[in-house]
mmCIF file of C-alpha atoms in Angstrom:
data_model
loop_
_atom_site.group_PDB
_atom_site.id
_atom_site.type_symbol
_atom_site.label_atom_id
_atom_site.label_comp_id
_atom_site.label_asym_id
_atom_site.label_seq_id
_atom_site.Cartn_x
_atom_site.Cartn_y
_atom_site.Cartn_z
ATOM 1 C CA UNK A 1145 15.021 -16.950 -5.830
ATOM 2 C CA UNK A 1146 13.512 -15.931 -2.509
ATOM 3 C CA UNK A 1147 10.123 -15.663 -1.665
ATOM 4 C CA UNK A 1148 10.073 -12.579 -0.166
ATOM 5 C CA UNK A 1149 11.990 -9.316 -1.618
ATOM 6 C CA UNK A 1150 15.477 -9.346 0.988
ATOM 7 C CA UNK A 1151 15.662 -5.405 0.544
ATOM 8 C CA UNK A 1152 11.887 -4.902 2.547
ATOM 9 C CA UNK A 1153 10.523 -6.217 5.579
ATOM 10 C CA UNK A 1154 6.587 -7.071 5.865
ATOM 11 C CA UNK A 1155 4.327 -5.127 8.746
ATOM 12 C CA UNK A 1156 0.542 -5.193 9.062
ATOM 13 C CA UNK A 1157 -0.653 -3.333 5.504
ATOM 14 C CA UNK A 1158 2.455 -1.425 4.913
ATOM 15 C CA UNK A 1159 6.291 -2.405 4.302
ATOM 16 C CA UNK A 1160 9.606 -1.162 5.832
ATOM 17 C CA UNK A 1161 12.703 -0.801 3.658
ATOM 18 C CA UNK A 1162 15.519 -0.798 5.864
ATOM 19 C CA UNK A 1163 18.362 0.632 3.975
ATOM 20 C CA UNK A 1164 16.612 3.567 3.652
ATOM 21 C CA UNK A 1165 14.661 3.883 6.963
ATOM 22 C CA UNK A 1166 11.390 4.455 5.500
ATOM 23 C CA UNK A 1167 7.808 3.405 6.331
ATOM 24 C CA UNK A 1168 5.524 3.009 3.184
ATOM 25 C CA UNK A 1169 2.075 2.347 3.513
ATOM 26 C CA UNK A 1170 -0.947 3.088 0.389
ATOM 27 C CA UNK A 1171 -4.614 3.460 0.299
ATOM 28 C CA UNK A 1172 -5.408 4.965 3.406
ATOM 29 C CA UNK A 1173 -8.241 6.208 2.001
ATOM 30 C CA UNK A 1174 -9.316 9.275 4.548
ATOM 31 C CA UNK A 1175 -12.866 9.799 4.178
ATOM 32 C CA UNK A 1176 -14.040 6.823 3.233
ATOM 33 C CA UNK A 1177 -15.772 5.980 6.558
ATOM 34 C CA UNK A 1178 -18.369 9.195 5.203
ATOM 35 C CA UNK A 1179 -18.954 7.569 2.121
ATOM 36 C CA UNK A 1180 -19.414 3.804 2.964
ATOM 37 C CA UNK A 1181 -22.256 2.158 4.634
ATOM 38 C CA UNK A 1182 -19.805 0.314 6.713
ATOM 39 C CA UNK A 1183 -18.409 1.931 9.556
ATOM 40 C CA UNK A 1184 -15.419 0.512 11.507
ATOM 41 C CA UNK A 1185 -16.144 -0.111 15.860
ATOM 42 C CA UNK A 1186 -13.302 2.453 16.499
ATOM 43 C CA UNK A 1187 -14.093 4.792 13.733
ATOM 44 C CA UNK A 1188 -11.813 5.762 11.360
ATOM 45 C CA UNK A 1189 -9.589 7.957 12.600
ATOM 46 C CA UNK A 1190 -8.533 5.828 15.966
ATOM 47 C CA UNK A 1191 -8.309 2.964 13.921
ATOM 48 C CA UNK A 1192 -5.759 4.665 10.969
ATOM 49 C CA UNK A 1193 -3.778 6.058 13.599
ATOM 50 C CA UNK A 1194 -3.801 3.092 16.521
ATOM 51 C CA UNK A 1195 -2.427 1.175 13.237
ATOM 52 C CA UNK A 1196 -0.001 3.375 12.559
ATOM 53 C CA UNK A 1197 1.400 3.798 16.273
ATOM 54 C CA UNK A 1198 1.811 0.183 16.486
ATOM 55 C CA UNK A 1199 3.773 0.380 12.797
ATOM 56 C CA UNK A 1200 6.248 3.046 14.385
ATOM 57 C CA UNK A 1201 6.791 1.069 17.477
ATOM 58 C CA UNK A 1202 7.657 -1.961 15.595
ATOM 59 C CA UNK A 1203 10.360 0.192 12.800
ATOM 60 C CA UNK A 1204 11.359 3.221 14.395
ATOM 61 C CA UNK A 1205 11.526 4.932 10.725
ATOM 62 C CA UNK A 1206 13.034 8.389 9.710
ATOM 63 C CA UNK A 1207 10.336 8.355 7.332
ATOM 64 C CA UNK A 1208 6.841 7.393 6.654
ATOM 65 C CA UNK A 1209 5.651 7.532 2.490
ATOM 66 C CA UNK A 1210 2.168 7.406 1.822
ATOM 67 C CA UNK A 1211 2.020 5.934 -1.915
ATOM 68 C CA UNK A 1212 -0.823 7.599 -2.527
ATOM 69 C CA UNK A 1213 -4.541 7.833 -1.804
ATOM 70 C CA UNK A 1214 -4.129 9.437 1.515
ATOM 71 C CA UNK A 1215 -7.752 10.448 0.710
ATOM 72 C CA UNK A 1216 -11.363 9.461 -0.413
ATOM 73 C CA UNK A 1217 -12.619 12.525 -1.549
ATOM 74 C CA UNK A 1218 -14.856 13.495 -4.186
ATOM 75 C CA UNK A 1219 -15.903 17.293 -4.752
ATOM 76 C CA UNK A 1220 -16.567 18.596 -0.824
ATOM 77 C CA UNK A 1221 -14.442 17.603 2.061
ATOM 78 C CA UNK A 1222 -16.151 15.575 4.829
ATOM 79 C CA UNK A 1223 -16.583 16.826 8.769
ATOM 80 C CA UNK A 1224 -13.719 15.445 10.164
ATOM 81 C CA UNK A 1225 -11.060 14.069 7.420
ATOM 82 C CA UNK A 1226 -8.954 17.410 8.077
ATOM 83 C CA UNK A 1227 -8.584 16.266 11.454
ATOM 84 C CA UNK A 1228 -8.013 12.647 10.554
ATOM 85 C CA UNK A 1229 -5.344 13.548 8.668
ATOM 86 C CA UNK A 1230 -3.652 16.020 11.375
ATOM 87 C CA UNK A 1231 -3.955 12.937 13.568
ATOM 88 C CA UNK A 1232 -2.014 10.802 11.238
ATOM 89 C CA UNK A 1233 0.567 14.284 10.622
ATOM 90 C CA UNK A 1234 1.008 13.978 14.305
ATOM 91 C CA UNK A 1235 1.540 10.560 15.126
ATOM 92 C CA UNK A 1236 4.255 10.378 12.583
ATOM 93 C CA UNK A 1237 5.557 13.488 13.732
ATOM 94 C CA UNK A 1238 5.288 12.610 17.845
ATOM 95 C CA UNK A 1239 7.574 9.396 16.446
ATOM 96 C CA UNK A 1240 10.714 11.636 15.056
ATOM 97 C CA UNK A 1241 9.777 10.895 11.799
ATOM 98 C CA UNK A 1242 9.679 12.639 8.431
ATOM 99 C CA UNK A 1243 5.923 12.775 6.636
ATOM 100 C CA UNK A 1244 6.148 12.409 2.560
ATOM 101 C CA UNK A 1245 2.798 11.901 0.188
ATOM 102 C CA UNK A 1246 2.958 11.039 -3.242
ATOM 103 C CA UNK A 1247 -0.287 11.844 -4.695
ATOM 104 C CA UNK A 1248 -3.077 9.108 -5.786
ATOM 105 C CA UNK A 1249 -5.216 9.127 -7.919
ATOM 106 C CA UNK A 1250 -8.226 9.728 -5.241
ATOM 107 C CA UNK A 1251 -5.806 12.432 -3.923
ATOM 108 C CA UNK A 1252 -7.359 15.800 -6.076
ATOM 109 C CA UNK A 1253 -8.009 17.363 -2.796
ATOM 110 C CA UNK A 1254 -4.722 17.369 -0.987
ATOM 111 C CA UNK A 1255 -4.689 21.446 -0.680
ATOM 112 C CA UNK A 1256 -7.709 21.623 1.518
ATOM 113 C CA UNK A 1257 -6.283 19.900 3.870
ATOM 114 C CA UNK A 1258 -2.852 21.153 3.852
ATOM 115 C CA UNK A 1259 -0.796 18.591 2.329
ATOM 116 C CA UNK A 1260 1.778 19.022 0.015
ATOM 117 C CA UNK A 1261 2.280 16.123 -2.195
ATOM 118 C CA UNK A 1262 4.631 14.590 -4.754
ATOM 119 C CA UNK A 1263 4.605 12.398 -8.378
ATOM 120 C CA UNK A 1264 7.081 10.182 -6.552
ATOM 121 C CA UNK A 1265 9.387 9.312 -3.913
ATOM 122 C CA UNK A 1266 13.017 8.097 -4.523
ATOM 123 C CA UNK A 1267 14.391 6.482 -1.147
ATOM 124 C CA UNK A 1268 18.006 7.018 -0.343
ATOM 125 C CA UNK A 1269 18.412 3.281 -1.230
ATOM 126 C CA UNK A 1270 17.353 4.151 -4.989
ATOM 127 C CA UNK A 1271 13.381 2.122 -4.231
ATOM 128 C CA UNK A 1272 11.418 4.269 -5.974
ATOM 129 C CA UNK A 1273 7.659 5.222 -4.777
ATOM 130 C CA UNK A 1274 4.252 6.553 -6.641
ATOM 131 C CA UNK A 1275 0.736 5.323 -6.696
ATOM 132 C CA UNK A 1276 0.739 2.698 -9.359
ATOM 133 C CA UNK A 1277 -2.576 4.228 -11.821
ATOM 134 C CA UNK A 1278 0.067 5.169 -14.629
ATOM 135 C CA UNK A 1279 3.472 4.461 -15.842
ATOM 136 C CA UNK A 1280 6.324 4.640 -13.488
ATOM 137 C CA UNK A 1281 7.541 8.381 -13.414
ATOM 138 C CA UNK A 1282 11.327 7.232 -12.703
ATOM 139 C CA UNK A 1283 13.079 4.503 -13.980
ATOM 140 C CA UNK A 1284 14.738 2.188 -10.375
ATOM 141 C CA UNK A 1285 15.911 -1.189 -9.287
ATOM 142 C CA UNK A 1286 13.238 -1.449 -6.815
ATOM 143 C CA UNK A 1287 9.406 -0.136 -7.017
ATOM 144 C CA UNK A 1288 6.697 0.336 -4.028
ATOM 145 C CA UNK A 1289 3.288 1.078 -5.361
ATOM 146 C CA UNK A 1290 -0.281 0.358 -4.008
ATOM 147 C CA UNK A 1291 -3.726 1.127 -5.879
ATOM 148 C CA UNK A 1292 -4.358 -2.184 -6.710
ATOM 149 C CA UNK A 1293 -6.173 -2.964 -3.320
ATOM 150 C CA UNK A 1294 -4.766 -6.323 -3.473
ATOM 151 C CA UNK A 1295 -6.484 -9.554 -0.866
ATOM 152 C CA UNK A 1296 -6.132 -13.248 -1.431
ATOM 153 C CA UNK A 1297 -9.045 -15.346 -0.406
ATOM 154 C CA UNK A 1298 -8.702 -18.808 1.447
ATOM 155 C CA UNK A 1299 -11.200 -20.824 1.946
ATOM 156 C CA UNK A 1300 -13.625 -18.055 1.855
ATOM 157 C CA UNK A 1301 -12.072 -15.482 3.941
ATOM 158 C CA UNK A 1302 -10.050 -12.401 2.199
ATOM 159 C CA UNK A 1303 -6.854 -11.343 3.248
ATOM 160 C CA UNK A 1304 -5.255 -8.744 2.123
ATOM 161 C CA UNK A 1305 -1.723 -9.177 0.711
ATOM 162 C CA UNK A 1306 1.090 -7.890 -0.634
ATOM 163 C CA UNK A 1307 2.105 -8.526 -4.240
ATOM 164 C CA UNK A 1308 6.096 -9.053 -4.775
ATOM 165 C CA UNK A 1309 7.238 -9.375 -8.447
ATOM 166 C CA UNK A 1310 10.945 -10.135 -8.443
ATOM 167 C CA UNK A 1311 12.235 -8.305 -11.931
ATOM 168 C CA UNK A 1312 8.553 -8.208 -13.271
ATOM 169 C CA UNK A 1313 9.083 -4.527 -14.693
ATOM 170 C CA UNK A 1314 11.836 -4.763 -17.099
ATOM 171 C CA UNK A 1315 14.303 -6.320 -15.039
ATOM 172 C CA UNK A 1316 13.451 -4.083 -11.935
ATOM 173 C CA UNK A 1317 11.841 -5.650 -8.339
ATOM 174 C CA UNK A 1318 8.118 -4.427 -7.994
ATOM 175 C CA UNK A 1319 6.199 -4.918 -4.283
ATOM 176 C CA UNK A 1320 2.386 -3.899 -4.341
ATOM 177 C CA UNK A 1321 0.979 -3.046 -1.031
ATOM 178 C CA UNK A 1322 -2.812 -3.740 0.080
ATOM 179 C CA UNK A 1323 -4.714 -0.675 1.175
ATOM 180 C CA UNK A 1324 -3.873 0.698 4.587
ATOM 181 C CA UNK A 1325 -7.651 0.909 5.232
ATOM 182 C CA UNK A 1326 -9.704 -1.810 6.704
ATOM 183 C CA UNK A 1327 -12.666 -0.288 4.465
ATOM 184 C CA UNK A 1328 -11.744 -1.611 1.436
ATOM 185 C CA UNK A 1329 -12.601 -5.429 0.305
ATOM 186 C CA UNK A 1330 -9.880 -5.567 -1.866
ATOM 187 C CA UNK A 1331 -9.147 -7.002 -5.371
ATOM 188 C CA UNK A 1332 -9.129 -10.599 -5.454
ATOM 189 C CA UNK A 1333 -5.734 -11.272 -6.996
ATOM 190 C CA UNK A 1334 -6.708 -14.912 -8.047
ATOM 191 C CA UNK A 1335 -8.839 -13.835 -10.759
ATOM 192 C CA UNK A 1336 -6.132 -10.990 -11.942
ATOM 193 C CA UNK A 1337 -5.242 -12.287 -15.243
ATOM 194 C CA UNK A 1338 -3.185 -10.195 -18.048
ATOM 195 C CA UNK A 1339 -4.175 -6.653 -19.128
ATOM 196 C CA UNK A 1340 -6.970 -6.547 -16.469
ATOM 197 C CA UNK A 1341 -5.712 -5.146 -13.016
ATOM 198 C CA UNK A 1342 -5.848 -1.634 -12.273
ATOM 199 C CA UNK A 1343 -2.197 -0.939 -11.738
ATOM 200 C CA UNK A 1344 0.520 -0.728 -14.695
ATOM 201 C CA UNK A 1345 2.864 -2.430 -13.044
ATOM 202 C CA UNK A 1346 0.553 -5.527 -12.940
ATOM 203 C CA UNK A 1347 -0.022 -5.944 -16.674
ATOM 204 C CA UNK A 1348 1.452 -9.097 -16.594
ATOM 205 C CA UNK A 1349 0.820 -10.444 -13.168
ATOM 206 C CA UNK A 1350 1.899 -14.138 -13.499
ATOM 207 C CA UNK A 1351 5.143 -13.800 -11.345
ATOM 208 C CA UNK A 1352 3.945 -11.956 -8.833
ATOM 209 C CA UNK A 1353 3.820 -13.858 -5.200
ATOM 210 C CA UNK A 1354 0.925 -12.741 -2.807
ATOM 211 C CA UNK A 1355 2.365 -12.371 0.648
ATOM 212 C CA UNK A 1356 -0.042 -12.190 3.844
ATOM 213 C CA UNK A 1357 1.079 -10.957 6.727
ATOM 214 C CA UNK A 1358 -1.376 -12.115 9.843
ATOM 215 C CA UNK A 1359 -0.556 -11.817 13.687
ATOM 216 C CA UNK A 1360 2.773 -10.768 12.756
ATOM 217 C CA UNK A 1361 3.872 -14.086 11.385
ATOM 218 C CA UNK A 1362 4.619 -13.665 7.149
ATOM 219 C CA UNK A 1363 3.198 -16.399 4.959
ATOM 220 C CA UNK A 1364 4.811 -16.074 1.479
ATOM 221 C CA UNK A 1365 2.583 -18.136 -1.722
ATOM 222 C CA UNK A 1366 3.777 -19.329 -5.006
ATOM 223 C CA UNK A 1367 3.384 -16.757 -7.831
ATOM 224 C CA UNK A 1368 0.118 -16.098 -9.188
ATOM 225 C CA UNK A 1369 0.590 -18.565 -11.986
ATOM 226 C CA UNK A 1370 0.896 -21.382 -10.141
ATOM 227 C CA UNK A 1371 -1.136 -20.623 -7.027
ATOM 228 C CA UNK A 1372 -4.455 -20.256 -8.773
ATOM 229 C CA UNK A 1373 -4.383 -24.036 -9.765
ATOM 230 C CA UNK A 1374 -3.383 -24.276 -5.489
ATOM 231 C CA UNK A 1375 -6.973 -22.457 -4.466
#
């Protein structure tokens, strides 16, 4: 069984499925610079979309899929989130590509800034994509989801990670992505144990495999099971 899911390739906080030439990244989280005490050097919106330039250089996709959580918004939209998220329209746009957003659960204000959103995204390769806070909306061989915020910690640094769970969802590959922003810590996925993650999908969350993906080299761990007794 291999370590690493052979239908999806690994970038910095967001993964590439090649047979259907799509981008998916979750979690980006627009808006939370306004409500966090921690601000990044850039700010938020050069760092989101100098990210996300460097993600289109390195794929070239058709499409980009935002699995949700494209914002961090709570009752009033924030001074400049409606242009962070043109930025972001744009970049993906100035690339050639396509711009799809399945709505999050953070996502109730989509319509003030323009976005149309879906429950889900079926690729052309039959990988299906939604947020992860609720049962899967389509039944597929192959799920993308994020919410979880998932990071592994190494001696005492946190990275985040992916999370790939080869047939963990009745029989079907899942891949959980860490959160495109750099403003969330991240949920520890050492101490995830059954029945207590915030995602569905991770009910059961033995098999899954953390995968970190740091200065472009991919370092794939055993699955959660076994690499707890590792830490």
């Amino acid at each position: 069984m291999s370590d690493t899911p052979p239908w999806l390739a690994f970038g910095e906080r967001a993964a590439y499925v090649p047979a259907a030439d799509a981008l998916v990244l979750a979690d980006v989280h627009v808006g939370r610079d306004a409500a966090s005490d921690i601000a990044l050097p850039l700010g938020e919106r050069a760092d989101l979309v100098e990210r996300l330039d460097a993600l289109l250089a390195e794929f070239e996709p058709a499409t980009v899929v935002v699995a949700g959580d494209l914002l961090h918004v709570r009752g009033n939209v924030p001074d400049g989130v409606p242009e962070t998220v043109d930025a972001i329209e744009a970049a993906v746009r100035d690339a050639g590509a396509s711009f799809r957003v399945v709505r999050g659960n953070h996502d109730a204000m989509l319509d003030a800034v323009g976005v149309d959103a879906e429950e889900s995204v079926v690729l052309s390769d039959g990988t299906a994509v939604w947020h992860g806070h609720d049962d899967p909306p389509v039944d597929a061989e192959r799920y993308v989801v994020g919410h979880e915020h998932p990071a592994v910690e190494i001696e005492g640094t946190r990275h985040p990670c992916f999370l790939y769970g080869p047939r963990q969802h009745e029989g079907s590959d899942v891949v959980v992505l860490p959160a495109f922003t750099r403003l969330a810590p991240g949920t520890n996925v050492a101490g995830l144990r059954r029945n207590d993650s915030l995602s569905t999908m991770l009910s059961d969350p033995e098999g899954f495999r953390p995968v970190v993906v740091s200065e472009g080299e991919t370092l794939a761990f055993p699955a959660l099971g076994e690499f707890r007794g590792l830490l």
